[in-house]
Coordinates of C-alpha atoms in Angstrom, one line a residue:
X16 CA -181.4 -39.3 72.8
X17 CA -180.1 -35.8 73.5
X18 CA -179.4 -35.3 77.2
X19 CA -180.5 -32.0 78.7
X20 CA -177.5 -29.8 79.2
X21 CA -177.0 -28.8 82.8
X22 CA -176.2 -25.2 81.9
X23 CA -179.3 -24.7 79.8
X24 CA -181.5 -24.6 82.8
X25 CA -179.8 -21.5 84.1
X26 CA -179.1 -19.7 80.8
X27 CA -181.4 -17.3 79.0
X28 CA -182.0 -17.6 75.2
X29 CA -179.9 -14.4 74.8
X30 CA -177.0 -15.8 76.7
X31 CA -177.2 -19.1 74.7
X32 CA -177.3 -17.1 71.4
X33 CA -174.0 -15.2 72.3
X34 CA -172.5 -18.5 73.4
X35 CA -173.5 -20.2 70.2
X36 CA -171.9 -17.4 68.1
X37 CA -168.6 -17.9 70.0
X38 CA -168.9 -21.7 69.5
X39 CA -169.4 -21.3 65.8
X40 CA -166.3 -19.0 65.5
X41 CA -164.3 -21.5 67.4
X42 CA -165.7 -24.3 65.3
X43 CA -164.8 -22.4 62.1
X44 CA -161.2 -21.9 63.3
X45 CA -160.8 -25.5 64.3
X46 CA -162.4 -26.7 61.0
X47 CA -160.0 -24.4 59.1
X48 CA -157.1 -25.8 61.0
X49 CA -158.2 -29.4 60.4
X50 CA -158.8 -28.8 56.7
X51 CA -155.3 -27.2 56.4
X52 CA -153.7 -30.0 58.3
X53 CA -155.6 -32.6 56.3
X54 CA -154.6 -30.9 53.0
X55 CA -151.0 -30.7 54.1
X56 CA -150.9 -34.3 55.4
X57 CA -152.7 -35.6 52.3
X58 CA -150.3 -33.7 50.0
X59 CA -147.3 -35.0 51.9
X60 CA -148.6 -38.6 51.8
X61 CA -149.6 -38.3 48.1
X62 CA -146.2 -36.9 47.3
X63 CA -144.4 -39.6 49.3
X64 CA -146.5 -42.4 47.8
X65 CA -146.1 -41.2 44.3
X66 CA -142.4 -40.8 44.7
X67 CA -142.3 -44.4 46.0
X68 CA -144.3 -45.6 43.0
X69 CA -142.2 -43.6 40.5
X70 CA -139.0 -44.9 42.2
X71 CA -140.2 -48.5 42.0
X72 CA -141.1 -48.1 38.3
X73 CA -138.0 -46.1 37.6
X74 CA -135.7 -48.6 39.3
X75 CA -137.3 -51.4 37.2
X76 CA -136.7 -49.3 34.0
X77 CA -133.1 -48.5 35.1
X78 CA -132.3 -52.1 35.7
X79 CA -133.6 -53.0 32.3
X80 CA -131.4 -50.3 30.7
X81 CA -128.4 -51.6 32.7
X82 CA -129.2 -55.2 31.5
X83 CA -129.4 -53.9 27.9
X84 CA -126.1 -52.1 28.2
X85 CA -124.4 -55.2 29.6
X86 CA -125.8 -57.2 26.7
X87 CA -124.4 -54.7 24.3
X88 CA -121.0 -54.8 26.1
X89 CA -120.5 -58.5 26.4
X90 CA -120.6 -59.4 22.7
X91 CA -117.6 -57.2 21.6
X92 CA -115.5 -58.2 24.6
X93 CA -115.1 -61.7 23.3
X94 CA -113.5 -60.5 20.0
X95 CA -110.2 -59.2 21.4
X96 CA -109.8 -62.4 23.4
X97 CA -110.3 -64.6 20.4
X98 CA -108.1 -62.5 18.1
X99 CA -105.3 -62.3 20.5
X100 CA -104.8 -66.0 20.1
X101 CA -105.5 -66.1 16.3
X102 CA -102.5 -67.3 14.3
X103 CA -103.1 -64.9 11.4
X104 CA -102.9 -62.0 13.9
X105 CA -99.6 -63.3 15.3
X106 CA -98.2 -63.9 11.8
X107 CA -99.0 -60.4 10.7
X108 CA -97.5 -58.9 13.9
X109 CA -94.4 -61.0 13.7
X110 CA -93.7 -61.0 9.9
X111 CA -95.2 -57.6 9.0
X112 CA -95.2 -58.5 5.3
X113 CA -97.8 -57.1 3.0
X114 CA -99.4 -60.5 2.2
X115 CA -100.1 -61.3 5.9
X116 CA -101.3 -57.8 6.6
X117 CA -103.7 -57.9 3.7
X118 CA -105.1 -61.2 4.8
X119 CA -105.6 -59.8 8.3
X120 CA -107.3 -56.6 7.0
X121 CA -109.8 -58.7 5.1
X122 CA -110.4 -60.9 8.1
X123 CA -111.0 -57.9 10.4
X124 CA -113.3 -56.4 7.8
X125 CA -115.4 -59.6 7.6
X126 CA -115.6 -59.9 11.4
X127 CA -116.9 -56.3 11.9
X128 CA -119.7 -56.8 9.4
X129 CA -121.0 -59.8 11.5
X130 CA -120.7 -58.2 14.9
X131 CA -121.9 -55.1 16.6
X132 CA -118.4 -53.7 16.8
X133 CA -117.6 -50.4 15.2
X134 CA -113.9 -50.9 14.3
X135 CA -111.4 -53.8 14.7
X136 CA -107.7 -53.0 14.4
X137 CA -104.3 -54.4 15.4
X138 CA -101.5 -52.3 16.8
X139 CA -97.9 -53.3 16.7
X140 CA -95.6 -53.2 19.7
X141 CA -94.3 -49.8 18.6
X142 CA -97.8 -48.3 18.8
X143 CA -98.5 -48.1 15.0
X144 CA -101.7 -49.7 13.6
X145 CA -100.8 -52.4 11.0
X146 CA -104.3 -53.6 10.1
X147 CA -107.9 -52.4 10.5
X148 CA -111.4 -53.3 9.5
X149 CA -111.7 -49.8 7.9
X150 CA -108.5 -50.2 5.8
X151 CA -110.5 -49.3 2.7
X152 CA -112.0 -46.0 4.1
X153 CA -110.4 -42.6 4.0
X154 CA -110.3 -42.5 7.7
X155 CA -108.5 -45.8 8.0
X156 CA -106.6 -46.4 11.2
X157 CA -103.7 -48.1 9.5
X158 CA -100.5 -46.3 10.2
X159 CA -101.8 -44.2 13.1
X160 CA -99.8 -44.0 16.3
X161 CA -101.7 -45.0 19.4
X162 CA -98.9 -45.0 22.0
X163 CA -100.6 -42.1 23.8
X164 CA -103.8 -44.0 24.3
X165 CA -104.4 -45.6 27.7
X166 CA -106.0 -48.6 26.2
X167 CA -102.7 -49.4 24.4
X168 CA -100.5 -48.8 27.3
X169 CA -102.9 -50.5 29.7
X170 CA -103.1 -53.7 27.5
X171 CA -99.4 -53.8 27.0
X172 CA -98.9 -53.7 30.8
X173 CA -101.9 -55.6 32.2
X174 CA -102.8 -57.7 29.2
X175 CA -106.3 -56.1 28.8
X176 CA -107.8 -52.7 29.1
X177 CA -111.1 -50.8 28.5
X178 CA -111.1 -47.1 27.6
X179 CA -113.9 -44.8 26.6
X180 CA -112.7 -41.9 24.5
X181 CA -113.4 -39.7 21.5
X182 CA -111.7 -41.1 18.4
X183 CA -108.8 -38.9 17.2
X184 CA -109.4 -39.9 13.6
X185 CA -113.2 -40.6 13.4
X186 CA -114.1 -38.0 16.0
X187 CA -116.8 -40.4 17.2
X188 CA -117.0 -41.5 20.9
X189 CA -116.8 -45.1 21.8
X190 CA -115.5 -47.8 24.1
X191 CA -112.1 -49.2 23.2
X192 CA -111.6 -52.8 24.4
X193 CA -108.0 -54.0 24.0
X194 CA -106.0 -57.2 24.6
X195 CA -102.3 -57.9 24.3
X196 CA -101.0 -60.4 21.8
X197 CA -98.1 -62.5 23.1
X198 CA -96.5 -62.7 26.5
X199 CA -95.8 -59.8 28.8
X200 CA -92.0 -60.4 28.4
X201 CA -92.2 -60.4 24.6
X202 CA -95.4 -58.7 23.5
X203 CA -96.2 -58.7 19.7
X204 CA -98.8 -56.0 19.9
X205 CA -102.4 -55.2 20.9
X206 CA -105.8 -56.1 19.4
X207 CA -108.5 -53.4 19.8
X208 CA -112.2 -53.3 19.2
X209 CA -114.1 -50.1 19.3
X210 CA -117.7 -50.2 20.5
X211 CA -120.1 -47.3 19.6
X212 CA -123.5 -46.9 21.3
X213 CA -125.5 -44.9 18.7
X214 CA -128.3 -47.5 18.6
X215 CA -128.5 -47.9 22.3
X216 CA -128.8 -44.1 22.7
X217 CA -131.5 -44.0 20.1
X218 CA -133.5 -46.7 21.9
X219 CA -133.2 -44.7 25.2
X220 CA -134.2 -41.5 23.4
X221 CA -137.5 -43.0 22.4
X222 CA -138.7 -43.2 26.1
X223 CA -138.5 -39.4 26.4
X224 CA -136.8 -39.9 29.8
X225 CA -133.3 -38.7 30.1
X226 CA -130.7 -41.4 30.9
X227 CA -126.9 -41.2 30.9
X228 CA -123.9 -43.3 31.9
X229 CA -120.9 -41.6 33.6
X230 CA -117.4 -42.9 34.4
X231 CA -115.6 -42.9 37.6
X232 CA -114.7 -39.2 37.1
X233 CA -118.4 -38.3 36.6
X234 CA -118.0 -37.6 32.9
X235 CA -121.0 -38.5 30.8
X236 CA -120.1 -41.2 28.3
X237 CA -123.4 -42.5 26.9
X238 CA -126.6 -40.5 27.0
X239 CA -130.1 -40.2 25.5
X240 CA -129.5 -36.4 25.4
X241 CA -126.6 -35.8 22.8
X242 CA -125.8 -32.4 24.1
X243 CA -125.0 -33.8 27.6
X244 CA -122.2 -36.0 26.3
X245 CA -118.8 -35.3 27.9
X246 CA -120.5 -33.1 30.5
X247 CA -119.9 -33.9 34.2
X248 CA -122.2 -34.9 37.0
X249 CA -120.2 -32.5 39.3
X250 CA -117.5 -29.9 38.8
X251 CA -114.1 -31.5 38.2
X252 CA -111.1 -30.4 40.2
X253 CA -108.6 -28.4 38.1
X254 CA -105.8 -31.1 38.2
X255 CA -108.2 -33.8 37.1
X256 CA -109.6 -31.7 34.3
X257 CA -106.1 -30.9 33.1
X258 CA -105.1 -34.5 33.1
X259 CA -108.1 -35.5 31.1
X260 CA -107.5 -32.7 28.5
X261 CA -103.8 -33.7 28.2
X262 CA -104.9 -37.3 27.4
X263 CA -107.2 -36.1 24.7
X264 CA -109.7 -38.7 25.9
X265 CA -112.6 -36.4 25.2
X266 CA -111.0 -34.1 22.6
X267 CA -111.7 -30.5 23.3
X268 CA -115.0 -31.1 25.2
X269 CA -115.6 -28.3 27.8
X270 CA -116.3 -30.8 30.6
X271 CA -118.8 -28.5 32.2
X272 CA -121.4 -29.7 34.8
X273 CA -124.8 -31.0 33.6
X274 CA -127.8 -28.6 33.8
X275 CA -129.1 -30.5 36.8
X276 CA -129.4 -28.7 40.1
X277 CA -131.2 -28.5 43.5
X278 CA -130.8 -32.1 44.2
X279 CA -132.8 -33.4 47.2
X280 CA -131.6 -36.8 48.3
X281 CA -134.3 -39.2 49.3
X282 CA -132.0 -42.2 49.6
X283 CA -128.4 -43.1 48.5
X284 CA -129.5 -43.8 45.0
X285 CA -132.7 -41.7 44.7
X286 CA -133.1 -38.0 44.7
X287 CA -135.3 -35.2 43.4
X288 CA -133.6 -32.9 40.9
X289 CA -134.4 -30.0 38.6
X290 CA -133.1 -30.4 35.1
X291 CA -133.1 -28.3 31.9
X292 CA -133.4 -30.5 28.8
X293 CA -132.7 -29.1 25.3
X294 CA -135.7 -27.2 24.0
X295 CA -137.4 -27.5 27.3
X296 CA -137.7 -25.6 30.6
X297 CA -136.8 -26.3 34.1
X298 CA -138.7 -29.4 35.2
X299 CA -138.7 -31.7 38.3
X300 CA -137.4 -35.2 37.9
X301 CA -136.8 -38.3 40.1
X302 CA -133.2 -39.3 39.6
X303 CA -132.2 -43.0 40.1
X304 CA -128.6 -44.0 40.1
X305 CA -127.4 -47.6 39.7
X306 CA -123.9 -49.1 39.0
X307 CA -123.2 -50.9 35.7
X308 CA -121.7 -54.3 36.7
X309 CA -118.3 -55.3 35.2
X310 CA -117.6 -51.5 34.6
X311 CA -116.7 -48.6 36.8
X312 CA -119.6 -46.7 35.3
X313 CA -123.0 -45.6 36.8
X314 CA -126.3 -45.3 35.1
X315 CA -128.5 -42.3 36.0
X316 CA -132.1 -42.4 35.0
X317 CA -134.4 -39.3 35.2
X318 CA -138.2 -39.9 35.6
X319 CA -140.5 -36.9 35.1
X320 CA -142.0 -36.3 38.5
X321 CA -143.6 -32.9 38.5
X322 CA -146.9 -33.8 36.8
X323 CA -147.5 -37.2 38.4
X324 CA -146.6 -35.9 41.9
X325 CA -148.9 -32.9 41.4
X326 CA -151.7 -35.2 40.2
X327 CA -151.1 -37.6 43.2
X328 CA -151.1 -34.7 45.6
X329 CA -154.3 -33.3 44.1
X330 CA -156.0 -36.7 44.2
X331 CA -155.0 -37.3 47.8
X332 CA -156.1 -33.8 48.8
X333 CA -159.5 -34.3 47.1
X334 CA -159.8 -37.7 48.9
X335 CA -158.9 -36.0 52.2
X336 CA -161.5 -33.3 51.6
X337 CA -164.0 -36.0 50.7
X338 CA -163.5 -37.5 54.2
X339 CA -162.9 -34.4 56.3
X340 CA -165.7 -32.3 54.9
X341 CA -168.5 -34.8 55.6
X342 CA -167.0 -35.3 59.1
X343 CA -166.9 -31.6 59.7
X344 CA -170.5 -31.3 58.3
X345 CA -171.6 -34.0 60.7
X346 CA -169.8 -32.2 63.6
X347 CA -171.5 -29.0 62.5
X348 CA -174.9 -30.7 62.4
X349 CA -174.3 -32.2 65.9
X350 CA -173.2 -28.8 67.2
X351 CA -176.3 -27.1 65.7
X352 CA -178.5 -29.9 67.1
X353 CA -177.0 -29.5 70.5
X354 CA -177.4 -25.7 70.4
X355 CA -181.0 -26.0 69.1
X356 CA -181.8 -28.4 72.0
X357 CA -180.2 -25.9 74.5
X358 CA -182.2 -23.0 73.0
X359 CA -185.4 -25.1 73.0
X360 CA -184.8 -26.1 76.7
X361 CA -184.0 -22.5 77.6
X362 CA -187.1 -21.2 75.8
X363 CA -189.2 -23.9 77.5
X364 CA -187.6 -22.9 80.9
X365 CA -188.3 -19.2 80.2
X366 CA -191.9 -20.0 79.2
X367 CA -192.3 -22.2 82.2
X368 CA -191.0 -19.4 84.5
X369 CA -193.4 -17.0 82.8
X370 CA -196.2 -19.5 83.1
X371 CA -195.5 -20.0 86.8
X372 CA -195.5 -16.2 87.4
X373 CA -198.8 -16.0 85.6
X374 CA -200.1 -19.0 87.5
X375 CA -199.2 -17.2 90.8
X376 CA -200.9 -14.1 89.6
X377 CA -204.0 -16.0 88.5
X378 CA -204.3 -18.2 91.5
X379 CA -206.1 -15.6 93.6
X380 CA -208.4 -14.8 90.7
X381 CA -209.1 -18.4 90.1
X382 CA -209.8 -18.9 93.8
X383 CA -212.3 -16.1 93.8
X384 CA -213.8 -17.3 90.6
X385 CA -214.0 -20.8 92.1
X386 CA -215.9 -19.4 95.1
X387 CA -218.2 -17.5 92.7
X388 CA -218.6 -20.6 90.5
X389 CA -219.5 -22.8 93.5
X390 CA -222.1 -20.3 94.6
X391 CA -223.5 -20.2 91.0
X392 CA -223.5 -24.0 90.8
X393 CA -225.4 -24.2 94.1
X394 CA -227.8 -21.6 92.7
X395 CA -228.1 -23.5 89.4
X396 CA -228.8 -26.7 91.3
X397 CA -231.5 -25.0 93.4
X398 CA -233.0 -23.5 90.2
X399 CA -232.9 -26.9 88.5
X400 CA -234.7 -28.5 91.3
X401 CA -237.3 -25.7 91.3
X402 CA -237.6 -26.1 87.5
X403 CA -238.2 -29.8 87.9
X404 CA -240.9 -29.1 90.5
X405 CA -242.4 -26.4 88.3
X406 CA -242.3 -28.8 85.3
X407 CA -244.1 -31.5 87.3
X408 CA -246.5 -28.8 88.5
X409 CA -247.1 -27.7 84.9
X410 CA -247.7 -31.3 83.8
X411 CA -250.1 -31.8 86.7
X412 CA -251.7 -28.4 85.9
X413 CA -252.2 -29.4 82.3
X414 CA -253.6 -32.7 83.5
X415 CA -256.0 -31.0 86.0
X416 CA -257.0 -28.5 83.3
X417 CA -258.0 -31.3 81.0
X418 CA -259.7 -33.0 84.0
X419 CA -261.6 -29.8 84.7
X420 CA -262.7 -29.5 81.1
X421 CA -264.1 -33.0 81.1
X422 CA -265.5 -32.8 84.7
X423 CA -268.9 -31.5 83.6
X424 CA -269.3 -34.2 81.0
X425 CA -268.1 -36.8 83.5
X426 CA -270.8 -35.6 85.9
X427 CA -273.4 -35.9 83.2
X428 CA -272.0 -39.3 82.3
X429 CA -272.3 -40.5 85.9
X430 CA -275.8 -38.9 86.5
X431 CA -277.4 -40.9 83.6
X432 CA -276.4 -44.4 85.0
X433 CA -277.3 -43.2 88.6
X434 CA -280.8 -42.3 87.4
X435 CA -281.1 -45.6 85.6
X436 CA -279.8 -47.5 88.6
X437 CA -282.6 -45.8 90.7
X438 CA -285.2 -46.8 88.1
X439 CA -283.9 -50.4 88.0
X440 CA -283.8 -50.6 91.8
X441 CA -287.5 -49.4 92.0
X442 CA -288.5 -51.9 89.4
X443 CA -286.6 -54.7 91.1
X444 CA -288.4 -54.0 94.4
X445 CA -291.7 -54.1 92.6
X446 CA -290.8 -57.4 90.9
X447 CA -289.7 -58.8 94.2
X448 CA -293.0 -57.7 95.8
X449 CA -294.7 -59.6 93.0
X450 CA -292.5 -62.6 93.6
X451 CA -291.1 -62.2 90.0
X452 CA -287.5 -63.1 90.6
X453 CA -286.4 -63.4 87.0
X454 CA -287.1 -59.7 86.0
X455 CA -285.7 -58.6 89.4
X456 CA -282.4 -60.5 88.7
X457 CA -282.2 -58.9 85.3
X458 CA -282.6 -55.4 86.9
X459 CA -280.0 -56.2 89.5
X460 CA -277.6 -57.4 86.8
X461 CA -278.2 -54.1 84.9
X462 CA -277.6 -52.2 88.1
X463 CA -274.3 -54.1 88.6
X464 CA -273.2 -53.2 85.0
X465 CA -274.0 -49.6 85.5
X466 CA -272.2 -49.5 88.8
X467 CA -269.1 -51.0 87.1
X468 CA -269.4 -48.4 84.4
X469 CA -269.5 -45.6 87.0
X470 CA -266.5 -47.2 88.8
X471 CA -264.4 -47.3 85.6
X472 CA -265.1 -43.7 84.9
X473 CA -264.2 -42.6 88.4
X474 CA -261.1 -44.8 88.5
X475 CA -259.9 -43.3 85.1
X476 CA -260.4 -39.8 86.5
X477 CA -258.6 -40.6 89.8
X478 CA -255.7 -42.2 87.9
X479 CA -255.5 -39.3 85.4
X480 CA -255.5 -36.7 88.3
X481 CA -252.8 -38.6 90.2
X482 CA -249.5 -36.6 90.4
X483 CA -246.2 -38.3 89.8
X484 CA -243.4 -39.3 87.3
X485 CA -242.9 -43.0 87.0
X486 CA -240.3 -44.9 85.1
X487 CA -240.9 -46.4 81.7
X488 CA -242.6 -49.8 81.6
X489 CA -244.4 -51.9 79.0
X490 CA -247.9 -50.4 78.4
X491 CA -250.7 -51.8 76.2
X492 CA -251.1 -49.1 73.6
X493 CA -254.7 -50.1 72.8
X494 CA -255.8 -49.3 76.5
X495 CA -254.0 -46.0 76.4
X496 CA -255.9 -44.9 73.3
X497 CA -259.3 -46.2 74.7
X498 CA -258.7 -44.4 78.0
X499 CA -257.9 -41.1 76.3
X500 CA -261.1 -41.4 74.2
X501 CA -263.2 -42.3 77.3
X502 CA -262.0 -39.1 79.1
X503 CA -262.9 -36.9 76.1
X504 CA -266.2 -38.5 75.4
X505 CA -268.2 -36.5 77.9
X506 CA -266.6 -33.1 76.8
X507 CA -267.1 -33.6 73.1
X508 CA -270.4 -35.4 73.3
X509 CA -272.0 -35.2 69.9
X510 CA -268.7 -34.4 68.2
X511 CA -266.8 -37.5 69.0
X512 CA -268.1 -39.2 65.9
X513 CA -265.5 -37.2 64.0
X514 CA -262.8 -39.2 65.8
X515 CA -262.0 -42.4 63.9
X516 CA -259.6 -44.7 65.7
X517 CA -257.9 -47.7 64.2
X518 CA -257.1 -49.6 67.4
X519 CA -254.0 -51.8 67.4
X520 CA -253.9 -55.4 68.6
X521 CA -254.0 -55.8 72.4
X522 CA -250.6 -57.5 72.2
X523 CA -248.9 -54.3 71.0
X524 CA -247.0 -52.7 73.9
X525 CA -244.8 -49.6 74.1
X526 CA -242.4 -48.3 76.7
X527 CA -243.9 -45.5 78.9
X528 CA -246.5 -44.8 81.5
X529 CA -250.2 -45.1 80.7
X530 CA -251.4 -41.9 82.5
X531 CA -248.7 -39.8 80.9
X532 CA -249.2 -41.3 77.5
X533 CA -253.0 -40.7 77.8
X534 CA -252.2 -37.1 78.7
X535 CA -250.2 -36.7 75.4
X536 CA -253.0 -38.3 73.3
X537 CA -255.7 -36.2 75.0
X538 CA -253.8 -33.0 74.2
X539 CA -253.5 -34.1 70.5
X540 CA -257.1 -35.3 70.2
X541 CA -258.4 -32.2 72.0
X542 CA -256.4 -29.9 69.7
X543 CA -257.6 -31.7 66.6
X544 CA -261.3 -31.7 67.7
X545 CA -261.2 -28.0 68.7
X546 CA -259.6 -27.1 65.4
X547 CA -262.6 -28.7 63.6
X548 CA -265.3 -27.0 65.7
X549 CA -268.2 -25.9 63.6
X550 CA -267.2 -27.9 60.4
X551 CA -269.7 -30.3 59.0
X552 CA -267.0 -32.4 57.4
X553 CA -264.9 -32.7 60.5
X554 CA -262.7 -35.7 60.5
X555 CA -259.9 -36.9 62.8
X556 CA -258.1 -40.1 62.1
X557 CA -256.0 -42.0 64.6
X558 CA -253.8 -44.8 63.2
X559 CA -251.0 -47.0 64.6
X560 CA -248.2 -48.6 62.6
X561 CA -245.3 -50.9 63.7
X562 CA -241.9 -49.9 62.1
X563 CA -238.4 -51.3 62.3
X564 CA -237.5 -48.5 64.7
X565 CA -240.6 -48.8 67.0
X566 CA -244.3 -47.7 66.9
X567 CA -245.8 -44.6 65.2
X568 CA -249.1 -43.1 66.3
X569 CA -250.5 -40.7 63.7
X570 CA -253.2 -38.1 64.5
X571 CA -254.4 -36.3 61.4
X572 CA -257.2 -33.9 60.8
X573 CA -258.7 -32.0 57.8
X574 CA -258.7 -28.7 59.5
X575 CA -257.4 -25.3 58.3
X576 CA -253.8 -26.1 59.3
X577 CA -251.5 -24.3 61.7
X578 CA -250.4 -20.7 60.8
X579 CA -246.8 -20.6 59.7
X580 CA -245.8 -18.2 62.4
X581 CA -247.2 -20.6 65.0
X582 CA -245.8 -23.7 63.3
X583 CA -242.3 -22.3 63.4
X584 CA -242.2 -22.2 67.2
X585 CA -245.0 -24.8 67.9
X586 CA -243.1 -26.5 70.8
X587 CA -242.0 -23.2 72.4
X588 CA -243.7 -22.5 75.8
X589 CA -246.6 -20.1 75.8
X590 CA -246.9 -20.2 72.0
X591 CA -250.7 -20.7 71.2
X592 CA -253.3 -19.7 68.7
X593 CA -256.2 -20.2 71.2
X594 CA -257.6 -17.1 73.0
X595 CA -257.7 -18.9 76.4
X596 CA -254.8 -21.3 75.8
X597 CA -251.5 -21.2 77.8
X598 CA -249.4 -22.8 75.0
X599 CA -248.0 -25.5 77.3
X600 CA -249.9 -28.6 76.1
X601 CA -247.6 -29.5 73.2
X602 CA -244.5 -28.5 75.1
X603 CA -245.4 -30.9 77.9
X604 CA -246.4 -33.6 75.4
X605 CA -243.0 -33.4 73.7
X606 CA -241.2 -33.6 77.1
X607 CA -243.2 -36.7 78.1
X608 CA -242.5 -38.5 74.8
X609 CA -238.8 -37.5 75.0
X610 CA -238.7 -39.0 78.6
X611 CA -239.5 -42.4 77.1
X612 CA -237.0 -42.2 74.2
X613 CA -239.5 -41.0 71.6
X614 CA -240.2 -37.9 69.6
X615 CA -243.1 -35.9 68.1
X616 CA -243.2 -34.6 64.5
X617 CA -245.7 -32.3 62.9
X618 CA -246.6 -31.4 59.4
X619 CA -249.4 -28.9 58.5
X620 CA -250.9 -27.3 55.4
X621 CA -254.2 -26.1 53.9
X622 CA -255.6 -29.6 53.8
X623 CA -255.0 -30.3 57.5
X624 CA -252.5 -31.1 60.2
X625 CA -250.7 -34.4 61.1
X626 CA -249.0 -35.2 64.4
X627 CA -246.8 -38.3 64.5
X628 CA -245.6 -39.8 67.8
X629 CA -242.7 -42.2 67.7
X630 CA -242.4 -44.6 70.7
X631 CA -240.1 -47.5 71.5
X632 CA -241.6 -51.0 71.2
X633 CA -241.6 -52.9 74.5
X634 CA -239.5 -56.0 74.4

């Protein structure tokens, strides 16, 4: 997780933005420096590694060339040794007659054809050639004087000699290997074999990599570049150059330095040089130098280095970029992420500071608003309490209004049994005076029944008039419906026949309060009967149905229906179509049913109106 920078808490977004610009400039400079150093280091490493690889491969190739050169040299070296002990050679040198010389010429001619030697010839002690393998050719060596040649004088003195020179007759360069015939005290002559390297040079030339062999004086003897023959690896001192010219070892060759310059030594035998080859331009080569065993010569081998070194440098630089650029990208991402975190924290701090300022400004307003709100809450609570009292008063008022409407009928209902009771009492007294107990008992039983009837009527009125709001309890629905019908009977005497009630079973109970549910049914029954006033076909049907959700009580009539304007706001207080109505009966009924978890629905049309009460079934 990102840690919150300590400085971010005390820096503004503007200061962080300026600081971020400076950080990015510094990052760009450091990134440029790192990329430059990486490219330089990668180039240096790639160059060093490629030079090492080229040197290893070139050293292997140079050793193979040296081995091939030695193989070419070893075969001719055995001929002078063998011929110096040959009797025919000794006879020809000692007798010098035509027959012996002819035999020797033919022998030398036959030996050359079976070996890699260029020419075989025998020189007398006086320096004149007496026999040669090319005795038949126009350039025959027979009769030529070789006293000036070092290979003749060297063999006469030391017994053997090797000398590379340009032939004074054939004008072809080659290695002359000589051996003395006879003792040093009485030498008979010298046997010489000339070795030319045309095939070896041709083989080297196929590799397209310059190679040359130089002697102890630095003069190029054998080379894959013909124009470099008899050039020097370094400028010769004037006395040395004069001595070589006087010996006619290389004819009239100019003995100028090779077109190789700007040598950069990497090790004693490895260096970087620039060379100009015939038909080519200045190119960079890796030069490897190695001695040729059994000779004073050195082999120099030039490996083209410019293209492979450039390729290796380019490859290593690309590799370095492939490593450095993602790392720099990661560093840039981390820097951006850190700066973003700082900016976000600074913005949050600024917002927090601004919020705190606003909070301080608003604290007093909120305090005053809190005081006003508390006063309003107190007022609302008082109002709510008053509204509850008013609601209870309205419910009670509605109940008392209904009670007042039925009071006259109830009085009539009570007067009839009272008058009957008086008549039964008078008759019972008469029957008692006559000692007729049976009729008297019947009259007394009738009086008791009428008294019970009067008591039920008065109890119903007292219960209905009682004020209060009780909790929901299981109530027998059948008794609720019968009580509502009883209270309406006296008021709608003569019209109650229009009310048809399908009473439910006594076991069906709903959740509520009997008096309050009676009040709801009285309101609905009364509205239905009043809507049918004066109609001959008046009909009000009350039915009860048990459903999965509870119990439904339907009160439907065949009246003219409720006008649409009234139906739209039927349960709104003071909304009524009656001239003397208050518009509170249905509102109160809806509130009572809602108190017990139920609801009232209404549908009305030209064919009549239907109220449906949904109540919860008692468990």
